[in-house]
Structures are given as C-alpha cells and as structure tokens.
Amino acid sequence: MTRLFLTLLLPFALSSHPTSVSAFPSYSYRSLAGLSTQELQEVIPSLTISELKPPPGPLKDTSAILVNDELHPWKPTGKDDMRGPCPGLNTLASHGWLPRNGIASPSQIITAVQEGFNMGNDLAIFVTYAAHLVDGNLLTDLLSIGGKSLKTGPSPPAPAIVGGLNTHGVFEGDASMTRGDDFFGDNHSFNETLFDELVEFSNKFGGGFYNLTAAAEFRWHRIQSSISTNPIFSLTSPRYYTAYAESVFPLTFFVDGRRSQPRQLDIATARGFFEHNRMPHGFFRSNTSWTLGHIGGGMDVIWESHPVLPGRNNGTINSYEVDPDSADFTNFCKMYTDFVNVTVKGLYPNPKGALLKALKTNLDYFYTPIRGRCEKVPVFTDIL
Ligand code: HEM
Ligand SMILES: *[C@@H]1O[C@H](CO)[C@@H](O)[C@H](O)[C@H]1NC(C)=O
Ligand SMILES: *[C@@H]1O[C@H](CO)[C@@H](O)[C@H](O)[C@H]1NC(C)=O
Ligand SMILES: *[C@@H]1O[C@H](CO)[C@@H](O)[C@H](O)[C@H]1NC(C)=O
Ligand SMILES: *[C@@H]1O[C@H](CO)[C@@H](O)[C@H](O)[C@H]1NC(C)=O
Ligand SMILES: *[C@@H]1O[C@H](CO)[C@@H](O)[C@H](O)[C@H]1NC(C)=O
Ligand SMILES: *[C@@H]1O[C@H](CO)[C@@H](O)[C@H](O)[C@H]1NC(C)=O
C-alpha cells in the first residue's frame, strides 16, 4: 500500500428520502434521488431545468493572491443561509466567493475553490461532481452546502432540513475532525469539544500547530474514538477516502500562501475557518494548485503512520471489522467504479427522460479528471 490516490466520496448507505413530495415543497436545490416515478412527475414541471455546461478549466494565474479582499469581505451567516459540514465551502460562502445563501451550481463551486483556495482543477471537478451526483439537484444544477431550508414565504411552513451536503452516509460521514458522528445527532455543526481535541493533538504532536504529524495522530484518534463509542460507525469507501483527504486539506488550503514553510496551521487561524467560516485578515491563498496527486501524497503519510483498512462496527462498540468489498487505497479505480455503479445507481435505479440525460452528463463531467487512469463505467447506457 504505497500509493494512495485521493478522492472524496461516500459509503453505500443511502440517504433518507421523503415519502411525500408535498411535505417538501422546495425542490429547487434538493436532490431528486429516491423519488418515485409519480413523485418525479409531480415535481419536475415545477423546476427550471438548466442547460448543463462543462466544468471550468484550471486557473491561469496560480500564484498566491489576496483572497480576503474588499470584494470578498466576511459577513455573518444570515438566518436563511445554508452552512454545512465543510469549513472550506462554508468559508467561501461567508466571504462571497460562493453565493452567500450557500446554494450553488457545480461550476460555481469549482470556480470558487480554485480562485479562493487554489484547489487543483482535477480535484475540484472530481469532488464537486461526486457531491452533486449524490446530494444535488441534477435538473436545476444546484447544490446546497448545508441543510437548513431557505424560507421562501410565510406559508406553508418550510421543511426544517433539506439535505444538501449534510445528508449523512453519502458525502457526509463519520470520524470527522470537528463534527460529531451522525449517530450522536448533529453531524454537521462545529463541535467545541472536538476542536479542543484537535488543539490538544496540535500541542502534543505539532509544537502548537496542526502539522502533518498532528494530522496523522488526530486522524487515528478520531477513528479509534468512533470505534469505541459509535456502534454503527462506518468507514468504507468513499468516506474512507474523504476522511483521510480532509485531514490534509487544512494544511494545503488554510495556510497562507506567503508563509507555507514549514507547512503548519496555527490554532487561531484553524478556529477561524472551522468555527467561524472566516479567513484571517489579509489572507493569501496557496501559491500552488493542489491536485489529486498532491493530496494523495499527504494521505499516504497520514495512513502509513497508523494504517486502518476500510470497515465498520457491527452494531456494538469496539467491533470494527474490515470490509473486503470496500475500495481501499490500493485500488483508486474501484472507488470510482463502485461510486458510480453502486452509490449513484442505487440512488437512481431507473432514471428516465430529462433526469437520465442530466445523470449521464454529470457522470461524464465527473469522469473527466480521471480519464486515462480508470476505465469509464458504462452505467445507464442500457436505459433509453
Ligand atoms: C470542492 C468541493 C468540496 C466539497 C463538495 C466538499 C465537501 C465536504 C463535505 C461533504 C465534508 C464533510 C465530510 C465529513 O466530515 O463528514 C467536507 C469536510 C471538509 N472539507 Fe470540504 N468540500 C469541498 C472543498 C473543500 C475545500 C476547498 C476545503 C478547504 C479549503 C475543504 C475542507 C474541508 C475540511 C477541512 C473538512 C473536514 C472537516 C472536519 O473533519 O471537521 N473542502 N467537505
Ligand atoms: C444530521 O444532524 C441533524 C441535526 O442533528 C439531524 O436532524 C439529521 O437527521 C442528521 N442526519 C441526516 C440524515 O442529515
Ligand atoms: C461534541 O462532541 C462531544 C464528544 O463527542 C460530545 O460529547 C458532545 O455532546 C458534542 N456536543 C454537541 C453540542 O453536540
Ligand atoms: C510537526 O511538529 C513537531 C513538533 O515541532 C515536529 O516534531 C514534527 O516533525 C513536525 N512534523 C512535520 C511533518 O513537520
Ligand atoms: C510557494 O512558497 C513556498 C514558500 O512558502 C516556496 O518554497 C515554494 O517554492 C513556492 N511555490 C511556488 C510554486 O511558487
Ligand atoms: C459483533 O462483534 C462483536 C465483537 O467482535 C461480537 O462479539 C459480536 O458477536 C458481533 N455481533 C454481531 C451481531 O455480529
Ligand atoms: C456494475 O454492477 C453490475 C451488477 O449490478 C455488474 O454486473 C457489473 O459488472 C458492474 N460493473 C462494474 C464495472 O463493476
């Protein structure tokens, strides 16, 4: 297991789905996965179907530039704004690099993560379309970075939770650094107790900073902690990949691009991003575009210091068993293949018409960054 290739996605447990469309009036950015043919017939006529455009290309200028600038001031989260489990996307929304309400198209997200944080084009496309395929609305081309409902009018009462990236088991998963497991209730809000542990590990292993050594020890600790407290803890592909990748992200994206040697994150800056969705005053983005391969290198180091194979508890604590069917870091393409063939196919067993067309187009875009590395999964080709 020398080479971990990166990626980010979610396990094969499916999200919870509505049984009645009328209970969920706003579908403009909510996933259509799991709706019956009849429900789809009811919902689709109310949607504005977007023409899907190919994902944006890479940045032309990849240098470190001021990104907490006067065009992108931090503002407090408005009462109807969505914020979710990802401190990166939350921060981009709170600085106006993404729409401040937290609802965006995949293209907007790719542009924002590249311009705001210098995420590499392959990584940005792969992660964004993975998230969109499971948690976004493929017809309106909109994804919510959180789960609160946007109130659109005084009545009827809007649903309290509208999925988005908060939806557990698909993109959101267990053993996050600063968010609790779904089993314990809130799976997407900043948790002070967990952040304090991140600080403790940074003090103990990083000389007061979150560095790669602290990241590796903390990743191991969060996994051990879930094994010993969460009876339904699950760490299979694709969450297995995202858990390790997200341990690297603070080092590549939250460190000022002018002062990145040694690569370490101070605690005040970390708290700004994780808790307040806020860049430091005068923050410059990274001076390098971080690709799938770069992040994979960091994941290797973290994994090798405490190797854990993908698996889950069996319904009781301390019962972690390796799942031999899950992709692990030796088989990146299996992660991609299963994501399409099992996860996406499971969410959309028999898509038709406009939805089928949108699915195929989004799967094509999702595949572009790994063309040449993995064979394309010929899913949905038999459905007309
Ligand atoms: C490109 C589109 C992106 C998508 C769709 C996305 C999505 C997500 C999701 C769903 C999670 C929650 C996973 C979990 O812990 O259960 C997450 C976590 C995380 N994301 Fe993102 N993300 C993106 C880009 C970024 C960027 C650009 C950054 C950094 C600037 C970032 C930093 C993080 C970090 C550090 C976590 C871990 C939080 C924790 O464990 O406490 N992400 N992301
Ligand atoms: C995540 O946490 C929220 C808030 O505690 C909860 O309502 C929701 O059901 C959880 N899981 C899902 C499926 O989003
Ligand atoms: C935060 O996480 C800790 C440790 O898992 C847990 O005991 C606590 O209940 C969580 N706090 C909130 C507010 O969810
Ligand atoms: C992290 O910091 C600690 C303490 O200064 C140091 O011993 C360790 O080598 C650092 N790790 C890396 C990868 O630089
Ligand atoms: C980015 O900055 C670091 C110093 O912080 C430097 O070592 C590195 O060469 C720079 N990379 C580029 C691509 O300019
Ligand atoms: C779960 O694992 C534990 C410990 O490995 C074992 O004792 C128990 O019988 C298992 N339970 C089930 C339901 O498989
Ligand atoms: C996809 O799943 C089907 C059965 O569900 C299987 O026959 C096929 O071999 C799988 N394709 C790949 C590429 O794994």
Coordinates of C-alpha atoms and ligand atoms in Angstrom, one line a residue:
M1 CA 0.0 0.0 0.0
T2 CA 2.4 2.6 -1.0
R3 CA 0.4 4.8 -3.2
L4 CA -2.9 6.3 -2.0
F5 CA -4.7 8.1 -4.7
L6 CA -7.1 10.5 -3.5
T7 CA -10.7 11.3 -3.8
L8 CA -13.6 12.1 -1.8
L9 CA -17.0 10.5 -1.6
L10 CA -19.3 8.4 0.4
P11 CA -20.4 5.0 1.5
F12 CA -23.1 3.0 0.0
A13 CA -25.7 3.6 2.7
L14 CA -28.4 5.6 1.1
S15 CA -29.8 8.8 2.4
S16 CA -33.2 9.1 3.9
H17 CA -35.8 10.0 1.4
P18 CA -39.1 11.8 1.6
T19 CA -42.2 9.7 1.2
S20 CA -44.4 12.5 0.2
V21 CA -43.4 15.3 -2.2
S22 CA -46.0 17.7 -0.8
A23 CA -44.2 17.6 2.6
F24 CA -41.1 19.0 0.8
P25 CA -42.2 22.0 -1.3
S26 CA -38.8 23.3 -2.3
Y27 CA -37.0 21.1 -4.7
S28 CA -35.1 23.8 -6.5
Y29 CA -31.8 22.7 -4.9
R30 CA -32.8 19.4 -3.3
S31 CA -31.7 16.0 -4.6
L32 CA -34.3 14.1 -6.6
A33 CA -32.7 10.8 -5.6
G34 CA -35.1 8.2 -4.3
L35 CA -38.3 9.9 -5.6
S36 CA -40.8 7.5 -7.3
T37 CA -41.9 8.0 -10.9
Q38 CA -45.1 9.5 -9.7
E39 CA -43.3 11.9 -7.4
L40 CA -41.0 12.9 -10.1
Q41 CA -43.9 13.6 -12.4
E42 CA -45.3 15.9 -9.8
V43 CA -42.0 17.8 -9.0
I44 CA -40.3 18.1 -12.4
P45 CA -42.8 20.5 -14.0
S46 CA -42.1 23.0 -11.2
L47 CA -38.4 23.1 -11.8
T48 CA -36.4 25.3 -14.1
I49 CA -34.2 22.8 -16.0
S50 CA -30.7 24.2 -16.5
E51 CA -28.6 23.6 -19.6
L52 CA -25.5 21.9 -18.2
K53 CA -22.2 23.4 -19.1
P54 CA -18.8 21.6 -19.0
P55 CA -16.8 22.3 -15.8
P56 CA -14.5 25.3 -15.7
G57 CA -10.8 24.8 -16.6
P58 CA -7.8 25.4 -14.4
L59 CA -6.7 28.8 -13.1
K60 CA -4.4 30.7 -15.5
D61 CA -2.6 32.5 -12.7
T62 CA -1.9 30.0 -9.9
S63 CA 0.1 32.4 -7.7
A64 CA -0.7 33.3 -4.1
I65 CA -3.0 36.3 -4.1
L66 CA -5.0 38.2 -1.5
V67 CA -8.4 36.5 -1.3
N68 CA -9.8 38.1 1.9
D69 CA -10.1 41.3 -0.2
E70 CA -12.5 44.2 -0.4
L71 CA -14.7 42.4 -2.9
H72 CA -14.9 39.4 -0.6
P73 CA -15.5 40.6 3.0
W74 CA -16.6 38.1 5.7
K75 CA -20.2 38.6 6.7
P76 CA -22.1 36.8 9.4
T77 CA -24.3 33.9 8.3
G78 CA -27.8 35.2 7.6
K79 CA -30.7 33.5 9.2
D80 CA -31.8 31.7 6.0
D81 CA -28.2 31.0 4.7
M82 CA -27.1 27.3 4.4
R83 CA -23.9 26.2 6.1
G84 CA -22.8 22.6 6.5
P85 CA -20.1 20.2 7.3
C86 CA -17.4 21.6 5.1
P87 CA -15.4 24.5 6.5
G88 CA -13.9 25.2 3.1
L89 CA -17.2 25.7 1.3
N90 CA -18.7 27.5 4.3
T91 CA -15.9 30.0 4.3
L92 CA -16.2 30.6 0.6
A93 CA -19.9 31.4 1.1
S94 CA -19.3 33.6 4.1
H95 CA -16.8 35.6 2.0
G96 CA -19.0 35.8 -1.1
W97 CA -16.7 33.6 -3.2
L98 CA -19.9 31.5 -3.4
P99 CA -23.4 32.8 -3.2
R100 CA -23.8 33.8 0.5
N101 CA -27.0 31.7 0.8
G102 CA -24.9 28.6 0.3
I103 CA -26.7 27.3 -2.8
A104 CA -24.6 27.0 -5.9
S105 CA -24.0 25.2 -9.2
P106 CA -21.1 22.7 -9.6
S107 CA -19.4 25.3 -11.9
Q108 CA -19.7 28.0 -9.3
I109 CA -18.2 25.7 -6.7
I110 CA -15.3 24.6 -8.9
T111 CA -14.5 28.3 -9.8
A112 CA -14.7 29.3 -6.1
V113 CA -12.5 26.5 -4.7
Q114 CA -9.9 27.3 -7.4
E115 CA -9.9 31.1 -7.1
G116 CA -10.4 31.2 -3.3
F117 CA -8.2 28.4 -2.2
N118 CA -6.2 27.2 -5.3
M119 CA -7.6 23.8 -5.3
G120 CA -6.4 22.0 -8.4
N121 CA -8.8 21.5 -11.4
D122 CA -8.8 17.7 -11.3
L123 CA -9.5 17.6 -7.5
A124 CA -12.1 20.4 -7.7
I125 CA -14.0 18.7 -10.5
F126 CA -13.9 15.2 -9.0
V127 CA -15.1 16.2 -5.5
T128 CA -17.7 18.7 -6.7
Y129 CA -19.4 16.4 -9.2
A130 CA -19.2 13.5 -6.7
A131 CA -21.1 15.6 -4.2
H132 CA -23.5 17.0 -6.7
L133 CA -24.4 13.5 -8.1
V134 CA -25.5 12.3 -4.6
D135 CA -26.7 15.5 -2.8
G136 CA -27.5 18.0 -5.6
N137 CA -30.5 18.6 -7.9
L138 CA -29.3 17.4 -11.3
L139 CA -32.1 19.2 -13.2
T140 CA -31.8 22.7 -11.8
D141 CA -28.0 22.2 -11.5
L142 CA -28.0 23.4 -7.8
L143 CA -26.4 22.0 -4.7
S144 CA -26.8 23.2 -1.1
I145 CA -23.6 23.3 1.0
G146 CA -25.8 22.8 4.1
G147 CA -29.1 21.6 5.2
K148 CA -31.3 24.3 6.5
S149 CA -34.3 25.3 4.4
L150 CA -34.4 28.6 2.7
K151 CA -37.7 30.1 3.7
T152 CA -39.4 31.3 0.5
G153 CA -42.5 32.7 2.0
P154 CA -44.7 32.8 5.1
S155 CA -46.6 29.7 4.3
P156 CA -46.7 26.7 4.2
P157 CA -44.1 26.0 6.9
A158 CA -40.9 25.1 5.1
P159 CA -39.1 21.8 5.9
A160 CA -36.5 22.1 8.6
I161 CA -33.8 20.1 6.9
V162 CA -33.3 19.9 3.2
G163 CA -30.4 17.5 3.0
G164 CA -27.7 19.0 0.8
L165 CA -24.1 18.2 2.0
N166 CA -25.5 17.5 5.5
T167 CA -27.1 14.3 4.2
H168 CA -25.4 11.5 6.1
G169 CA -23.9 8.4 4.6
V170 CA -23.4 9.6 1.1
F171 CA -20.9 12.5 1.2
E172 CA -21.0 13.5 4.9
G173 CA -19.6 10.7 7.1
D174 CA -18.2 9.5 10.4
A175 CA -15.0 10.4 12.2
S176 CA -14.8 14.0 11.1
M177 CA -12.3 16.1 12.9
T178 CA -14.5 18.9 14.3
R179 CA -18.0 17.5 13.7
G180 CA -19.6 14.6 15.6
D181 CA -20.8 11.4 14.0
D182 CA -24.4 11.3 12.7
F183 CA -25.2 8.7 15.4
F184 CA -24.8 11.3 18.1
G185 CA -27.3 13.6 16.5
D186 CA -25.8 16.7 15.0
N187 CA -23.5 15.7 12.2
H188 CA -22.5 19.0 10.6
S189 CA -22.1 21.7 13.2
F190 CA -18.8 22.8 14.7
N191 CA -18.2 21.0 18.0
E192 CA -16.0 22.8 20.6
T193 CA -15.1 19.6 22.4
L194 CA -13.8 18.0 19.2
F195 CA -11.9 21.2 18.3
D196 CA -10.3 21.2 21.7
E197 CA -9.0 17.7 21.0
L198 CA -7.6 19.0 17.7
V199 CA -5.8 21.7 19.7
E200 CA -4.5 19.1 22.2
F201 CA -3.1 17.0 19.4
S202 CA -1.5 20.0 17.8
N203 CA 0.1 20.9 21.0
K204 CA 1.3 17.4 21.7
F205 CA 2.5 16.4 18.2
G206 CA 2.9 19.7 16.2
G207 CA 4.6 22.0 18.7
G208 CA 1.4 24.1 19.0
F209 CA 0.5 23.8 15.3
Y210 CA -1.7 21.5 13.2
N211 CA 1.0 19.9 11.0
L212 CA 1.2 16.6 9.2
T213 CA 2.3 14.7 12.3
A214 CA -0.5 16.1 14.3
A215 CA -2.9 15.4 11.4
A216 CA -1.9 11.8 11.3
E217 CA -2.2 11.3 15.1
F218 CA -5.6 13.1 15.2
R219 CA -7.0 11.1 12.2
W220 CA -6.1 7.9 14.1
H221 CA -7.6 9.2 17.3
R222 CA -10.9 10.2 15.7
I223 CA -11.2 6.7 14.1
Q224 CA -10.4 5.0 17.4
S225 CA -12.8 7.2 19.2
S226 CA -15.7 6.4 16.9
I227 CA -14.9 2.7 17.1
S228 CA -15.2 2.8 20.8
T229 CA -18.3 5.0 21.1
N230 CA -20.4 4.7 17.9
P231 CA -22.0 1.2 17.5
I232 CA -22.8 2.0 13.9
F233 CA -19.5 3.6 13.0
S234 CA -18.7 3.2 9.3
L235 CA -15.6 3.9 7.4
T236 CA -15.9 2.4 4.0
S237 CA -15.3 3.9 0.5
P238 CA -15.9 6.6 -0.5
R239 CA -16.0 8.1 3.1
Y240 CA -12.8 6.2 3.8
Y241 CA -11.1 8.4 1.2
T242 CA -12.6 11.6 2.2
A243 CA -11.8 11.2 5.8
Y244 CA -8.1 11.0 5.0
A245 CA -8.2 13.7 2.4
E246 CA -9.9 16.1 4.7
S247 CA -7.1 15.7 7.2
V248 CA -4.7 17.0 4.6
F249 CA -6.9 20.0 3.5
P250 CA -6.2 22.3 6.4
L251 CA -2.5 22.1 5.6
T252 CA -2.8 22.8 1.9
F253 CA -5.7 25.3 1.9
F254 CA -5.9 27.1 5.3
V255 CA -2.2 28.0 5.4
D256 CA -1.3 31.5 4.0
G257 CA 0.4 31.1 0.6
R258 CA 3.2 33.5 1.5
R259 CA 4.3 31.7 4.6
S260 CA 3.9 28.0 3.8
Q261 CA 7.3 26.7 5.1
P262 CA 7.2 24.8 7.3
R263 CA 3.7 23.6 6.4
Q264 CA 1.7 24.1 9.6
L265 CA -1.5 25.8 10.7
D266 CA -1.8 28.0 13.8
I267 CA -4.7 27.4 16.1
A268 CA -6.3 30.9 15.8
T269 CA -6.4 30.5 12.0
A270 CA -7.8 27.0 12.3
R271 CA -10.6 28.2 14.6
G272 CA -11.4 31.0 12.2
F273 CA -12.0 28.6 9.4
F274 CA -13.6 25.6 11.3
E275 CA -15.8 27.6 13.7
H276 CA -16.4 31.0 12.1
N277 CA -16.1 30.2 8.3
R278 CA -13.6 33.1 8.3
M279 CA -10.3 33.8 6.6
P280 CA -7.7 35.7 8.6
H281 CA -7.3 39.4 7.9
G282 CA -5.2 39.8 4.7
F283 CA -5.3 36.1 3.9
F284 CA -3.4 35.0 0.7
R285 CA -4.5 31.7 -0.9
S286 CA -1.9 28.9 -1.5
N287 CA 0.8 29.6 -4.1
T288 CA 0.3 26.1 -5.7
S289 CA -2.7 24.4 -7.2
W290 CA -3.2 21.2 -5.2
T291 CA -4.1 18.3 -7.4
L292 CA -5.4 14.8 -6.7
G293 CA -1.8 13.5 -6.7
H294 CA -0.6 16.1 -4.2
I295 CA -3.4 15.4 -1.8
G296 CA -2.8 11.6 -2.3
G297 CA 0.8 12.1 -1.1
G298 CA -0.3 13.7 2.1
M299 CA -2.9 10.9 2.6
D300 CA -0.1 8.3 2.2
V301 CA 1.9 9.9 5.0
I302 CA -1.1 10.0 7.3
W303 CA -2.3 6.5 6.5
E304 CA 1.2 4.9 6.9
S305 CA 1.7 6.3 10.4
H306 CA -1.4 4.2 11.6
P307 CA -2.7 2.0 8.8
V308 CA -6.5 1.3 9.1
L309 CA -8.4 -0.6 6.5
P310 CA -12.0 0.3 5.5
G311 CA -14.7 -1.3 7.6
R312 CA -17.4 -0.8 10.2
N313 CA -18.7 -1.6 13.7
N314 CA -21.3 -4.3 13.6
G315 CA -23.9 -2.7 15.8
T316 CA -22.0 -2.8 19.0
I317 CA -19.0 -0.7 20.0
N318 CA -15.5 -2.0 19.6
S319 CA -16.5 -4.4 16.9
Y320 CA -14.7 -2.9 13.9
E321 CA -14.4 -5.4 11.1
V322 CA -12.6 -4.8 7.8
D323 CA -14.9 -4.8 4.8
P324 CA -13.1 -6.7 2.0
D325 CA -15.6 -5.4 -0.6
S326 CA -14.8 -1.7 0.0
A327 CA -12.2 0.0 -2.1
D328 CA -9.1 0.9 -0.2
F329 CA -6.0 3.0 -1.1
T330 CA -4.5 0.3 -3.3
N331 CA -7.4 0.5 -5.8
F332 CA -8.5 4.0 -6.5
C333 CA -10.4 3.0 -9.6
K334 CA -12.6 0.6 -7.6
M335 CA -13.6 3.6 -5.5
Y336 CA -14.7 5.4 -8.7
T337 CA -16.3 2.3 -10.2
D338 CA -18.3 1.5 -7.0
F339 CA -19.3 5.1 -6.6
V340 CA -20.9 5.1 -10.0
N341 CA -22.1 1.5 -10.2
V342 CA -23.3 1.1 -6.6
T343 CA -23.8 4.5 -5.0
V344 CA -25.2 6.6 -7.8
K345 CA -27.0 3.6 -9.4
G346 CA -28.6 2.9 -6.0
L347 CA -29.8 6.4 -5.7
Y348 CA -31.2 6.4 -9.2
P349 CA -32.3 2.9 -10.1
N350 CA -34.3 3.7 -13.1
P351 CA -34.0 7.3 -14.3
K352 CA -35.9 8.5 -17.4
G353 CA -36.1 11.5 -19.7
A354 CA -34.5 14.7 -18.6
L355 CA -33.2 13.1 -15.4
L356 CA -31.5 10.3 -17.2
K357 CA -29.9 12.9 -19.6
A358 CA -28.7 15.0 -16.7
L359 CA -27.3 12.0 -14.9
K360 CA -25.3 10.9 -17.9
T361 CA -23.9 14.4 -18.5
N362 CA -22.9 14.8 -14.8
L363 CA -21.2 11.3 -14.8
D364 CA -19.3 12.4 -17.9
Y365 CA -18.1 15.5 -16.2
F366 CA -17.2 13.6 -13.0
Y367 CA -15.1 11.2 -15.1
T368 CA -13.1 13.8 -17.0
P369 CA -10.3 14.3 -14.4
I370 CA -9.6 10.5 -14.2
R371 CA -9.8 9.8 -17.9
G372 CA -6.7 7.8 -18.8
R373 CA -6.4 6.5 -15.3
C374 CA -9.6 4.5 -14.8
E375 CA -12.0 2.8 -17.3
K376 CA -15.3 4.6 -17.6
V377 CA -18.2 2.8 -16.0
P378 CA -20.8 2.2 -18.7
V379 CA -23.8 2.7 -16.4
F380 CA -27.3 3.8 -17.6
T381 CA -26.3 3.1 -21.2
D382 CA -28.9 0.4 -21.4
I383 CA -31.7 2.7 -20.4
L384 CA -33.4 4.7 -23.1
Ligands
HEM1 C1 -14.7 21.1 -4.0 C2 -15.8 21.0 -3.4 C3 -15.9 20.5 -1.9 C4 -16.9 19.7 -1.5 C5 -18.1 19.2 -2.3 C6 -16.7 19.4 -0.1 C7 -17.5 18.7 0.7 C8 -17.2 18.4 2.0 C9 -18.0 17.5 2.9 C10 -19.4 16.9 2.5 C11 -17.4 17.4 4.1 C12 -17.9 16.7 5.3 C13 -17.3 15.3 5.4 C14 -17.4 14.9 6.8 O1 -16.5 15.3 7.6 O2 -18.4 14.2 7.1 C15 -16.2 18.2 4.0 C16 -15.3 18.3 5.0 C17 -14.2 19.0 5.0 N1 -13.8 19.9 3.9 FE1 -14.7 20.1 2.2 N2 -15.5 20.1 0.3 C18 -15.0 20.7 -0.8 C19 -13.9 21.6 -0.9 C20 -13.2 21.9 0.2 C21 -12.1 22.9 0.3 C22 -11.7 23.8 -0.9 C23 -11.6 22.8 1.5 C24 -10.5 23.7 2.1 C25 -10.3 24.9 1.8 C26 -12.3 21.8 2.3 C27 -12.0 21.5 3.6 C28 -12.7 20.5 4.3 C29 -12.2 20.1 5.6 C30 -11.0 20.5 6.4 C31 -13.2 19.1 6.0 C32 -13.1 18.3 7.3 C33 -14.0 18.9 8.4 C34 -13.8 18.1 9.7 O3 -13.5 16.9 9.6 O4 -14.1 18.7 10.7 N3 -13.3 21.3 1.5 N4 -16.1 18.7 2.8
LIG2 C1 -27.7 15.2 10.9 O1 -27.9 16.0 12.1 C2 -29.2 16.7 12.1 C3 -29.2 17.6 13.3 O2 -29.0 17.0 14.5 C4 -30.3 15.7 12.1 O3 -31.5 16.4 12.1 C5 -30.2 14.9 10.8 O4 -31.2 13.9 10.7 C6 -28.9 14.2 10.8 N1 -28.8 13.2 9.7 C7 -29.1 13.5 8.5 C8 -29.6 12.3 7.7 O5 -28.9 14.5 7.9
LIG3 C1 -19.5 17.4 20.9 O1 -18.8 16.2 20.9 C2 -18.6 15.6 22.1 C3 -17.6 14.5 22.0 O2 -18.0 13.6 21.1 C4 -20.0 15.2 22.6 O3 -19.9 14.6 23.9 C5 -20.9 16.4 22.7 O4 -22.2 16.0 23.1 C6 -20.9 17.2 21.4 N1 -21.5 18.5 21.6 C7 -22.5 18.9 20.9 C8 -23.0 20.2 21.2 O5 -23.1 18.2 20.0
LIG4 C1 5.3 18.7 13.5 O1 5.8 19.4 14.6 C2 6.6 18.6 15.5 C3 6.9 19.5 16.7 O2 7.6 20.6 16.3 C4 7.8 18.1 14.8 O3 8.5 17.2 15.7 C5 7.4 17.3 13.6 O4 8.5 16.8 12.9 C6 6.5 18.1 12.7 N1 6.0 17.3 11.6 C7 6.3 17.6 10.4 C8 5.7 16.6 9.3 O5 6.9 18.6 10.0
LIG5 C1 5.5 28.6 -2.6 O1 6.0 29.2 -1.4 C2 7.0 28.4 -0.7 C3 7.5 29.2 0.5 O2 6.4 29.5 1.3 C4 8.2 28.1 -1.7 O3 9.0 27.2 -1.0 C5 7.6 27.5 -2.9 O4 8.7 27.3 -3.8 C6 6.6 28.3 -3.6 N1 6.0 27.6 -4.7 C7 5.7 28.2 -5.9 C8 5.1 27.4 -6.9 O5 6.0 29.4 -6.1
LIG6 C1 -20.1 -8.0 16.7 O1 -18.7 -8.1 17.1 C2 -18.5 -8.5 18.4 C3 -17.0 -8.3 18.8 O2 -16.2 -8.6 17.7 C4 -19.0 -9.9 18.6 O3 -18.8 -10.3 19.9 C5 -20.5 -9.9 18.3 O4 -21.0 -11.3 18.3 C6 -20.8 -9.3 16.9 N1 -22.2 -9.2 16.8 C7 -22.8 -9.4 15.7 C8 -24.3 -9.1 15.7 O5 -22.3 -9.9 14.7
LIG7 C1 -21.8 -3.0 -12.2 O1 -22.8 -3.7 -11.5 C2 -23.3 -4.8 -12.2 C3 -24.4 -5.5 -11.4 O2 -25.1 -4.7 -10.6 C4 -22.3 -5.8 -12.6 O3 -22.8 -6.8 -13.4 C5 -21.2 -5.1 -13.4 O4 -20.1 -5.9 -13.6 C6 -20.7 -3.9 -12.6 N1 -19.7 -3.1 -13.4 C7 -18.5 -2.8 -13.0 C8 -17.7 -2.0 -14.0 O5 -18.1 -3.1 -11.9

